[in-house]
Amino acid sequence: MSGLRRAPRSSRATAAIVSSPWILVAAGVVVMIVLLVIALGAYRSRSGADTAPAPPAPPLLLPEAPPPSSSAAPSPTGAVQPGLSPRTSVQPTTGVARPPHPTPGVTSRAAHPTSPPPPAGTTGRYRVVNSFDGGFIGEILVCNGSAERRGWTVRLTYAGGRFVTAWVEGTEQGKATPTEGGFTYRSGVDVAPGGSATLRFHMERTESRPTGCTVDGVPCVLG
């Protein structure tokens, strides 16, 4: 028996593998799993490197505007005010209205109302022409302010005294009627529009200022 040789172990292993093919399949599966794990790790490392955030870009520096020159020409429209464009000429208004500046030498009609126009009817102006001892000569200027010819009536009264006579200068005479302390005179000729007539009279023993004087019921202007 010593002369017998043992078969090599490798041949037994090879024979076992050949007789059991599932061992080769299991080894192949293990090798594939290892290769798959290595491939997945390499893919993850590469994708992480690709998705890493890019470094921030450097800030963009803009050139600074040059300072305004003091020798720039002034705008022809003057300083620009808030709410206005450089070309507009309308000034901004506020809520308070300013009164207009009065013009020198011109007076306001509202502050100084004009005198009322003269009456359109017949009026008279009284004055004393001559005074003497015991009496005086008086006069009434009758004016026709209407647009038609008009007759007129003068009534004079005094505090006492005596009526002597009355006459109209340069025209046909009317009628004088003595009354208590004076007289009434009715014209003989009408006065033209814008015309006048002068009535004079003589009174005695009384003051020259009358207590009543009317022309067609309108009080006389005492001169």
Coordinates of N, CA and C in Angstrom, one line a residue:
M1 N 0.8 -1.2 0.0 CA 0.0 0.0 0.0 C 0.9 1.2 0.0
S2 N 2.1 1.1 0.5 CA 3.0 2.2 0.4 C 3.3 2.7 -0.9
G3 N 3.1 1.8 -1.8 CA 3.5 2.1 -3.2 C 2.4 2.9 -3.9
L4 N 1.3 3.0 -3.2 CA 0.2 3.8 -3.8 C 0.4 5.3 -3.7
R5 N 0.1 6.0 -4.6 CA 0.2 7.5 -4.5 C -1.2 8.1 -4.3
R6 N -1.2 9.2 -3.5 CA -2.5 9.9 -3.2 C -2.7 10.9 -4.4
A7 N -3.9 10.9 -4.6 CA -4.3 11.9 -5.7 C -4.2 13.3 -5.2
P8 N -3.8 14.3 -5.9 CA -3.6 15.7 -5.5 C -5.0 16.3 -5.1
R9 N -4.9 17.2 -4.0 CA -6.1 17.8 -3.5 C -6.8 18.7 -4.5
S10 N -6.0 19.3 -5.3 CA -6.6 20.2 -6.3 C -7.5 19.5 -7.3
S11 N -7.1 18.3 -7.5 CA -8.0 17.6 -8.4 C -9.3 17.3 -7.8
R12 N -9.2 17.1 -6.4 CA -10.5 16.8 -5.7 C -11.4 18.1 -5.7
A13 N -10.8 19.2 -5.5 CA -11.6 20.5 -5.5 C -12.2 20.7 -6.9
T14 N -11.3 20.4 -7.9 CA -11.9 20.7 -9.2 C -13.0 19.7 -9.5
A15 N -12.8 18.5 -9.0 CA -13.9 17.5 -9.2 C -15.1 17.9 -8.5
A16 N -14.9 18.5 -7.3 CA -16.1 18.9 -6.5 C -16.9 20.1 -7.2
I17 N -16.1 20.9 -7.7 CA -16.7 22.1 -8.4 C -17.4 21.6 -9.6
V18 N -16.8 20.7 -10.4 CA -17.4 20.2 -11.6 C -18.7 19.4 -11.2
S19 N -18.6 18.7 -10.1 CA -19.8 17.9 -9.7 C -20.9 18.8 -9.1
S20 N -20.5 20.0 -8.6 CA -21.5 20.9 -8.0 C -21.5 22.3 -8.8
P21 N -22.1 22.4 -9.8 CA -22.1 23.7 -10.6 C -22.7 24.9 -9.8
W22 N -23.5 24.7 -8.8 CA -24.1 25.8 -8.1 C -23.1 26.7 -7.4
I23 N -21.9 26.1 -7.1 CA -20.9 26.8 -6.5 C -20.4 27.9 -7.4
L24 N -20.2 27.6 -8.7 CA -19.8 28.6 -9.7 C -20.8 29.7 -9.9
V25 N -22.1 29.3 -9.8 CA -23.1 30.3 -9.9 C -23.1 31.3 -8.8
A26 N -22.9 30.7 -7.6 CA -22.9 31.6 -6.4 C -21.7 32.5 -6.4
A27 N -20.6 32.0 -6.9 CA -19.4 32.9 -6.9 C -19.6 34.0 -8.0
G28 N -20.2 33.6 -9.1 CA -20.5 34.7 -10.1 C -21.4 35.8 -9.6
V29 N -22.4 35.3 -8.8 CA -23.4 36.3 -8.2 C -22.7 37.2 -7.3
V30 N -21.8 36.7 -6.4 CA -21.0 37.5 -5.5 C -20.2 38.5 -6.2
V31 N -19.5 38.0 -7.3 CA -18.7 39.0 -8.0 C -19.5 40.1 -8.6
M32 N -20.7 39.8 -9.2 CA -21.5 40.8 -9.8 C -22.0 41.8 -8.7
I33 N -22.3 41.3 -7.5 CA -22.8 42.2 -6.5 C -21.7 43.2 -6.1
V34 N -20.5 42.7 -6.0 CA -19.3 43.5 -5.6 C -19.1 44.6 -6.7
L35 N -19.2 44.1 -8.0 CA -19.0 45.1 -9.1 C -20.1 46.2 -9.1
L36 N -21.3 45.7 -8.8 CA -22.4 46.7 -8.7 C -22.3 47.7 -7.6
V37 N -21.8 47.3 -6.5 CA -21.6 48.2 -5.3 C -20.5 49.2 -5.7
I38 N -19.4 48.7 -6.4 CA -18.4 49.6 -6.7 C -18.9 50.7 -7.7
A39 N -19.7 50.2 -8.7 CA -20.2 51.1 -9.7 C -21.1 52.2 -9.1
L40 N -22.0 51.7 -8.2 CA -22.9 52.7 -7.5 C -22.1 53.7 -6.7
G41 N -21.1 53.3 -6.0 CA -20.3 54.3 -5.3 C -19.6 55.3 -6.2
A42 N -19.1 54.8 -7.3 CA -18.4 55.7 -8.2 C -19.4 56.7 -8.8
Y43 N -20.7 56.3 -9.1 CA -21.7 57.2 -9.7 C -22.1 58.2 -8.7
R44 N -22.2 57.8 -7.4 CA -22.6 58.8 -6.4 C -21.6 59.9 -6.2
S45 N -20.4 59.5 -6.2 CA -19.3 60.5 -6.0 C -19.2 61.4 -7.2
R46 N -19.4 60.9 -8.4 CA -19.4 61.7 -9.6 C -20.5 62.7 -9.6
S47 N -21.8 62.2 -9.3 CA -22.9 63.1 -9.3 C -22.8 64.2 -8.2
G48 N -22.2 63.8 -7.1 CA -22.1 64.9 -6.0 C -21.1 65.9 -6.5
A49 N -20.1 65.5 -7.2 CA -19.1 66.5 -7.7 C -19.8 67.4 -8.7
D50 N -20.7 66.8 -9.6 CA -21.3 67.7 -10.6 C -22.3 68.7 -10.0
T51 N -23.0 68.3 -8.9 CA -24.0 69.2 -8.3 C -23.5 70.1 -7.3
A52 N -22.2 70.2 -7.1 CA -21.7 71.1 -6.1 C -21.9 72.6 -6.5
P53 N -22.3 73.5 -5.6 CA -22.6 74.9 -6.0 C -21.4 75.6 -6.6
A54 N -21.7 76.3 -7.7 CA -20.6 77.1 -8.3 C -20.2 78.2 -7.4
P55 N -19.0 78.6 -7.5 CA -18.6 79.8 -6.7 C -19.3 81.1 -7.1
P56 N -19.6 82.0 -6.2 CA -20.3 83.2 -6.6 C -19.5 84.1 -7.5
A57 N -20.2 84.7 -8.5 CA -19.5 85.6 -9.4 C -19.1 86.9 -8.8
P58 N -18.0 87.4 -9.2 CA -17.6 88.7 -8.6 C -18.5 89.8 -8.9
P59 N -18.8 90.7 -7.9 CA -19.7 91.9 -8.1 C -19.3 92.7 -9.3
L60 N -20.4 93.2 -10.0 CA -20.1 94.1 -11.2 C -19.9 95.5 -10.7
L61 N -18.8 96.1 -10.9 CA -18.5 97.5 -10.5 C -18.9 98.4 -11.6
L62 N -19.8 99.4 -11.3 CA -20.2 100.4 -12.3 C -19.3 101.6 -12.1
P63 N -19.1 102.3 -13.2 CA -18.2 103.5 -13.1 C -19.0 104.6 -12.4
E64 N -18.3 105.3 -11.6 CA -19.0 106.4 -10.8 C -19.2 107.6 -11.7
A65 N -20.4 108.2 -11.5 CA -20.8 109.4 -12.3 C -19.9 110.6 -11.9
P66 N -19.5 111.4 -12.9 CA -18.6 112.5 -12.5 C -19.4 113.6 -11.8
P67 N -18.8 114.3 -10.8 CA -19.5 115.3 -10.1 C -19.9 116.4 -11.0
P68 N -21.1 117.1 -10.6 CA -21.6 118.2 -11.5 C -20.6 119.3 -11.5
S69 N -20.5 119.9 -12.7 CA -19.5 121.0 -12.9 C -20.2 122.3 -12.5
S70 N -19.5 123.2 -11.8 CA -20.1 124.5 -11.4 C -20.2 125.4 -12.6
S71 N -19.5 125.1 -13.7 CA -19.5 126.0 -14.9 C -20.5 125.6 -15.9
A72 N -21.5 124.7 -15.5 CA -22.5 124.3 -16.4 C -23.4 125.5 -16.7
A73 N -23.9 125.6 -17.9 CA -24.8 126.7 -18.3 C -26.1 126.6 -17.6
P74 N -26.7 127.7 -17.0 CA -28.0 127.6 -16.3 C -29.1 127.3 -17.3
S75 N -30.1 126.6 -16.7 CA -31.3 126.3 -17.6 C -32.0 127.5 -17.9
P76 N -32.5 127.7 -19.2 CA -33.2 128.9 -19.6 C -34.5 129.0 -18.9
T77 N -35.1 128.0 -18.4 CA -36.4 128.1 -17.7 C -36.3 128.3 -16.2
G78 N -35.0 128.4 -15.7 CA -34.9 128.6 -14.2 C -34.9 127.3 -13.5
A79 N -34.9 127.4 -12.2 CA -34.9 126.2 -11.3 C -36.2 125.4 -11.5
V80 N -36.0 124.1 -11.5 CA -37.2 123.2 -11.6 C -37.8 123.1 -10.2
Q81 N -39.1 123.4 -10.2 CA -39.8 123.3 -8.9 C -40.5 121.9 -8.9
P82 N -40.9 121.5 -7.7 CA -41.6 120.2 -7.5 C -42.9 120.2 -8.3
G83 N -43.1 119.1 -9.0 CA -44.4 119.0 -9.8 C -44.4 119.6 -11.1
L84 N -43.2 120.2 -11.5 CA -43.2 120.9 -12.8 C -42.1 120.3 -13.7
S85 N -42.4 120.3 -15.0 CA -41.3 119.9 -15.9 C -40.5 121.1 -16.3
P86 N -39.3 120.8 -16.8 CA -38.4 122.0 -17.1 C -39.0 123.0 -18.1
R87 N -39.9 122.5 -19.0 CA -40.4 123.4 -20.0 C -41.7 124.1 -19.7
T88 N -42.3 123.7 -18.6 CA -43.5 124.3 -18.2 C -43.3 125.7 -17.7
S89 N -44.3 126.6 -17.9 CA -44.3 128.0 -17.4 C -45.3 128.3 -16.4
V90 N -46.1 127.2 -16.0 CA -47.2 127.4 -15.1 C -46.6 127.2 -13.7
Q91 N -46.8 128.1 -12.8 CA -46.3 128.1 -11.5 C -47.3 127.3 -10.6
P92 N -46.8 126.5 -9.6 CA -47.8 125.8 -8.8 C -48.6 126.8 -7.9
T93 N -49.8 126.4 -7.8 CA -50.7 127.3 -7.0 C -51.0 126.6 -5.6
T94 N -51.3 127.4 -4.6 CA -51.6 126.9 -3.3 C -53.1 127.1 -3.1
G95 N -53.6 126.6 -2.0 CA -55.0 126.7 -1.7 C -55.5 128.1 -1.3
V96 N -54.6 129.0 -1.1 CA -54.9 130.4 -0.7 C -54.8 131.3 -1.9
A97 N -55.9 132.0 -2.3 CA -55.8 132.9 -3.5 C -55.3 134.3 -3.0
R98 N -54.4 134.8 -3.8 CA -53.8 136.1 -3.5 C -54.6 137.2 -4.1
P99 N -54.8 138.3 -3.4 CA -55.5 139.4 -4.1 C -54.6 140.1 -5.1
P100 N -55.2 140.7 -6.1 CA -54.4 141.4 -7.1 C -53.7 142.6 -6.6
H101 N -52.5 142.9 -7.0 CA -51.8 144.1 -6.6 C -52.5 145.4 -7.1
P102 N -52.8 146.3 -6.3 CA -53.5 147.5 -6.8 C -52.6 148.3 -7.7
T103 N -53.1 148.9 -8.7 CA -52.4 149.7 -9.6 C -52.3 151.1 -9.1
P104 N -51.0 151.7 -9.0 CA -50.9 153.0 -8.4 C -51.7 154.0 -9.2
G105 N -52.4 154.9 -8.5 CA -53.2 155.9 -9.1 C -54.6 155.5 -9.5
V106 N -54.9 154.2 -9.3 CA -56.3 153.8 -9.7 C -57.0 153.4 -8.5
T107 N -58.1 154.0 -8.2 CA -59.0 153.7 -7.0 C -60.0 152.7 -7.4
S108 N -60.4 151.9 -6.4 CA -61.4 150.9 -6.7 C -62.8 151.5 -6.6
R109 N -63.6 151.1 -7.5 CA -65.0 151.6 -7.6 C -65.8 151.1 -6.4
A110 N -65.5 149.9 -6.0 CA -66.2 149.3 -4.9 C -65.9 150.0 -3.6
A111 N -64.6 150.5 -3.4 CA -64.3 151.1 -2.2 C -64.8 152.6 -2.1
H112 N -64.8 153.2 -3.3 CA -65.2 154.6 -3.4 C -66.4 154.7 -4.4
P113 N -67.6 154.5 -4.0 CA -68.7 154.5 -5.0 C -68.9 155.9 -5.5
T114 N -69.3 155.9 -6.8 CA -69.5 157.2 -7.4 C -70.8 157.9 -6.9
S115 N -70.9 159.2 -7.0 CA -72.0 159.9 -6.6 C -73.2 159.5 -7.5
P116 N -74.4 159.5 -6.9 CA -75.6 159.1 -7.7 C -75.9 160.1 -8.8
P117 N -76.4 159.7 -9.9 CA -76.7 160.6 -11.0 C -77.8 161.6 -10.6
P118 N -77.8 162.8 -11.2 CA -78.8 163.8 -10.9 C -80.2 163.2 -11.2
P119 N -81.2 163.7 -10.5 CA -82.6 163.3 -10.7 C -83.0 163.6 -12.2
A120 N -83.9 162.8 -12.7 CA -84.3 163.0 -14.1 C -85.4 164.0 -14.2
G121 N -85.9 164.5 -13.1 CA -87.0 165.5 -13.2 C -86.5 166.9 -13.0
T122 N -87.3 167.8 -12.5 CA -87.0 169.2 -12.4 C -86.4 169.4 -11.0
T123 N -85.3 170.1 -10.9 CA -84.7 170.4 -9.6 C -84.4 171.9 -9.5
G124 N -84.1 172.4 -8.3 CA -83.9 173.8 -8.0 C -82.7 174.0 -7.1
R125 N -82.0 175.1 -7.2 CA -80.9 175.5 -6.4 C -81.2 176.9 -5.8
Y126 N -81.2 177.0 -4.5 CA -81.6 178.3 -3.8 C -80.3 179.1 -3.4
R127 N -80.4 180.4 -3.6 CA -79.3 181.3 -3.1 C -79.8 182.7 -2.9
V128 N -79.1 183.5 -2.1 CA -79.4 184.9 -1.8 C -78.6 185.7 -2.7
V129 N -79.2 186.6 -3.5 CA -78.5 187.5 -4.5 C -78.1 188.8 -3.8
N130 N -78.9 189.4 -3.0 CA -78.6 190.7 -2.4 C -79.4 190.8 -1.1
S131 N -78.7 191.3 -0.1 CA -79.4 191.5 1.2 C -79.3 193.0 1.5
F132 N -80.3 193.6 2.1 CA -80.4 195.0 2.5 C -81.2 195.1 3.8
D133 N -81.3 196.4 4.3 CA -82.0 196.6 5.5 C -83.5 196.4 5.3
G134 N -84.0 195.4 6.0 CA -85.4 195.1 6.0 C -85.8 194.0 5.0
G135 N -84.9 193.5 4.2 CA -85.3 192.4 3.2 C -84.1 191.9 2.4
F136 N -84.4 191.1 1.4 CA -83.3 190.5 0.6 C -84.0 190.1 -0.7
I137 N -83.1 189.9 -1.7 CA -83.5 189.4 -3.0 C -82.9 188.0 -3.1
G138 N -83.8 187.0 -3.3 CA -83.4 185.6 -3.5 C -83.5 185.1 -4.9
E139 N -83.0 183.9 -5.1 CA -83.0 183.3 -6.5 C -83.1 181.8 -6.4
I140 N -83.9 181.2 -7.3 CA -83.9 179.8 -7.5 C -83.7 179.4 -8.9
L141 N -82.6 178.6 -9.2 CA -82.3 178.2 -10.5 C -83.0 176.8 -10.8
V142 N -84.0 176.9 -11.7 CA -84.7 175.7 -12.0 C -84.1 175.0 -13.2
C143 N -83.8 173.7 -13.1 CA -83.2 172.9 -14.1 C -84.1 171.7 -14.5
N144 N -84.2 171.4 -15.8 CA -85.0 170.3 -16.3 C -84.1 169.2 -16.7
G145 N -84.1 168.1 -15.9 CA -83.2 167.0 -16.2 C -83.9 165.9 -16.9
S146 N -85.2 166.1 -17.4 CA -85.9 165.0 -18.1 C -85.7 165.2 -19.6
A147 N -86.3 164.3 -20.4 CA -86.1 164.2 -21.8 C -87.2 164.9 -22.5
E148 N -88.0 165.7 -21.8 CA -89.2 166.4 -22.5 C -89.4 167.8 -21.8
R149 N -90.1 168.7 -22.5 CA -90.3 170.0 -22.0 C -91.3 169.9 -20.8
R150 N -91.0 170.7 -19.8 CA -91.8 170.6 -18.6 C -92.0 172.0 -18.0
G151 N -93.3 172.1 -17.4 CA -93.5 173.3 -16.6 C -93.1 173.0 -15.2
W152 N -93.1 174.0 -14.3 CA -92.6 173.8 -12.9 C -93.3 174.7 -12.0
T153 N -93.2 174.3 -10.7 CA -93.9 175.0 -9.6 C -92.9 175.1 -8.4
V154 N -92.7 176.3 -7.9 CA -91.8 176.6 -6.8 C -92.7 177.0 -5.6
R155 N -92.4 176.4 -4.4 CA -93.0 176.7 -3.2 C -92.0 177.1 -2.2
L156 N -92.1 178.3 -1.6 CA -91.2 178.8 -0.6 C -91.9 179.2 0.7
T157 N -91.4 178.9 1.8 CA -91.9 179.3 3.1 C -90.8 179.8 4.0
Y158 N -91.1 180.8 4.9 CA -90.2 181.4 5.8 C -90.9 181.5 7.2
A159 N -90.0 181.7 8.2 CA -90.6 181.9 9.5 C -91.0 183.3 9.7
G160 N -92.2 183.6 9.2 CA -92.7 185.0 9.2 C -92.3 185.7 7.9
G161 N -92.4 187.1 7.9 CA -92.0 187.8 6.8 C -93.2 188.1 5.9
R162 N -92.8 188.9 4.8 CA -93.9 189.3 3.8 C -93.3 189.2 2.4
F163 N -94.1 188.5 1.6 CA -93.8 188.4 0.2 C -94.1 189.6 -0.6
V164 N -93.1 190.1 -1.4 CA -93.3 191.4 -2.1 C -93.6 191.1 -3.6
T165 N -92.7 190.4 -4.3 CA -92.9 190.1 -5.7 C -92.0 189.0 -6.1
A166 N -92.2 188.4 -7.4 CA -91.4 187.4 -7.9 C -91.5 187.5 -9.4
W167 N -90.4 187.1 -10.1 CA -90.3 187.2 -11.6 C -89.3 186.2 -12.2
V168 N -89.4 185.9 -13.4 CA -88.5 185.1 -14.1 C -87.6 185.9 -15.1
E169 N -86.3 185.7 -15.1 CA -85.4 186.5 -15.9 C -85.5 186.1 -17.4
G170 N -85.8 187.0 -18.2 CA -85.7 186.9 -19.7 C -86.7 186.0 -20.4
T171 N -87.9 185.8 -19.8 CA -88.9 185.0 -20.4 C -90.3 185.4 -19.9
E172 N -91.3 184.7 -20.5 CA -92.7 185.0 -20.1 C -92.9 184.7 -18.7
Q173 N -93.6 185.6 -18.0 CA -93.8 185.4 -16.6 C -95.0 184.4 -16.3
G174 N -94.8 183.8 -15.1 CA -95.9 182.9 -14.6 C -96.8 183.6 -13.6
K175 N -97.3 182.8 -12.6 CA -98.2 183.4 -11.6 C -97.7 183.1 -10.3
A176 N -97.6 184.2 -9.4 CA -97.1 184.0 -8.0 C -98.3 184.2 -7.1
T177 N -98.5 183.4 -6.1 CA -99.6 183.4 -5.2 C -99.0 183.5 -3.8
P178 N -99.2 184.6 -3.0 CA -98.7 184.7 -1.6 C -99.4 183.6 -0.7
T179 N -98.6 183.1 0.2 CA -99.0 182.2 1.2 C -98.6 182.6 2.5
E180 N -99.0 181.9 3.6 CA -98.6 182.3 4.9 C -97.1 182.1 5.1
G181 N -96.3 183.2 5.2 CA -94.9 183.1 5.4 C -94.1 182.9 4.1
G182 N -94.7 183.0 2.9 CA -94.0 182.7 1.7 C -94.9 182.9 0.5
F183 N -94.6 182.1 -0.6 CA -95.4 182.2 -1.8 C -95.3 180.9 -2.6
T184 N -96.1 180.8 -3.7 CA -96.1 179.7 -4.7 C -96.0 180.3 -6.0
Y185 N -95.1 179.8 -6.9 CA -94.9 180.4 -8.2 C -95.1 179.2 -9.2
R186 N -96.0 179.4 -10.2 CA -96.2 178.5 -11.3 C -95.7 179.1 -12.6
S187 N -94.9 178.3 -13.3 CA -94.2 178.9 -14.5 C -95.2 179.2 -15.6
G188 N -94.9 180.2 -16.5 CA -95.7 180.5 -17.6 C -95.2 179.8 -18.9
V189 N -93.9 179.4 -19.0 CA -93.3 178.8 -20.1 C -92.6 177.5 -19.7
D190 N -92.8 176.4 -20.4 CA -92.1 175.2 -20.1 C -90.6 175.3 -20.4
V191 N -89.9 174.5 -19.6 CA -88.4 174.5 -19.7 C -88.0 173.3 -20.7
A192 N -87.2 173.6 -21.7 CA -86.7 172.5 -22.6 C -85.9 171.5 -21.9
P193 N -85.8 170.3 -22.5 CA -84.9 169.2 -21.8 C -83.5 169.7 -21.7
G194 N -82.9 169.6 -20.5 CA -81.6 170.1 -20.2 C -81.5 171.6 -20.0
G195 N -82.6 172.3 -20.2 CA -82.6 173.8 -20.0 C -82.8 174.2 -18.6
S196 N -82.9 175.5 -18.3 CA -83.0 176.0 -17.0 C -83.8 177.4 -17.1
A197 N -84.3 177.8 -15.9 CA -85.0 179.1 -15.8 C -84.6 179.6 -14.4
T198 N -84.5 181.0 -14.3 CA -84.1 181.6 -13.1 C -85.2 182.4 -12.5
L199 N -85.7 182.0 -11.3 CA -86.8 182.7 -10.6 C -86.1 183.6 -9.5
R200 N -86.5 184.9 -9.5 CA -86.0 185.8 -8.5 C -87.2 186.3 -7.7
F201 N -87.0 186.7 -6.4 CA -88.1 187.1 -5.6 C -87.6 188.1 -4.6
H202 N -88.6 188.9 -4.0 CA -88.3 189.9 -3.0 C -89.1 189.6 -1.7
M203 N -88.3 189.4 -0.6 CA -89.0 189.1 0.7 C -88.5 190.2 1.7
E204 N -89.4 190.5 2.6 CA -89.2 191.5 3.7 C -89.5 190.9 5.1
R205 N -88.8 191.6 6.1 CA -89.0 191.3 7.5 C -88.9 189.8 7.8
T206 N -87.9 189.1 7.3 CA -87.6 187.7 7.6 C -86.2 187.3 7.3
E207 N -85.8 186.2 7.9 CA -84.4 185.7 7.6 C -84.3 185.2 6.2
S208 N -83.1 185.2 5.6 CA -83.0 184.8 4.2 C -83.0 183.3 4.1
R209 N -82.8 182.5 5.1 CA -82.9 181.1 5.0 C -84.3 180.6 5.1
P210 N -84.8 179.8 4.1 CA -86.2 179.4 4.2 C -86.4 178.2 5.1
T211 N -87.7 178.1 5.5 CA -88.0 176.9 6.3 C -88.5 175.7 5.3
G212 N -88.8 176.1 4.1 CA -89.2 175.1 3.1 C -89.0 175.6 1.7
C213 N -88.4 174.8 0.8 CA -88.2 175.2 -0.6 C -88.3 173.9 -1.4
T214 N -89.2 173.9 -2.4 CA -89.4 172.7 -3.3 C -89.6 173.2 -4.7
V215 N -89.2 172.3 -5.7 CA -89.5 172.5 -7.1 C -90.2 171.3 -7.6
D216 N -91.4 171.3 -7.9 CA -92.2 170.2 -8.2 C -92.2 169.1 -7.2
G217 N -92.2 169.5 -5.9 CA -92.1 168.6 -4.8 C -90.8 168.1 -4.4
V218 N -89.7 168.4 -5.1 CA -88.4 168.0 -4.8 C -87.7 169.1 -4.0
P219 N -87.1 168.8 -2.8 CA -86.4 169.8 -2.1 C -85.3 170.5 -2.8
C220 N -85.2 171.8 -2.6 CA -84.1 172.6 -3.3 C -82.8 172.3 -2.6
V221 N -81.7 172.6 -3.4 CA -80.4 172.6 -2.8 C -80.1 174.0 -2.4
L222 N -79.8 174.1 -1.0 CA -79.5 175.5 -0.5 C -78.1 175.8 -0.7
G223 N -77.9 177.0 -1.4 CA -76.5 177.5 -1.6 C -76.0 178.4 -0.6

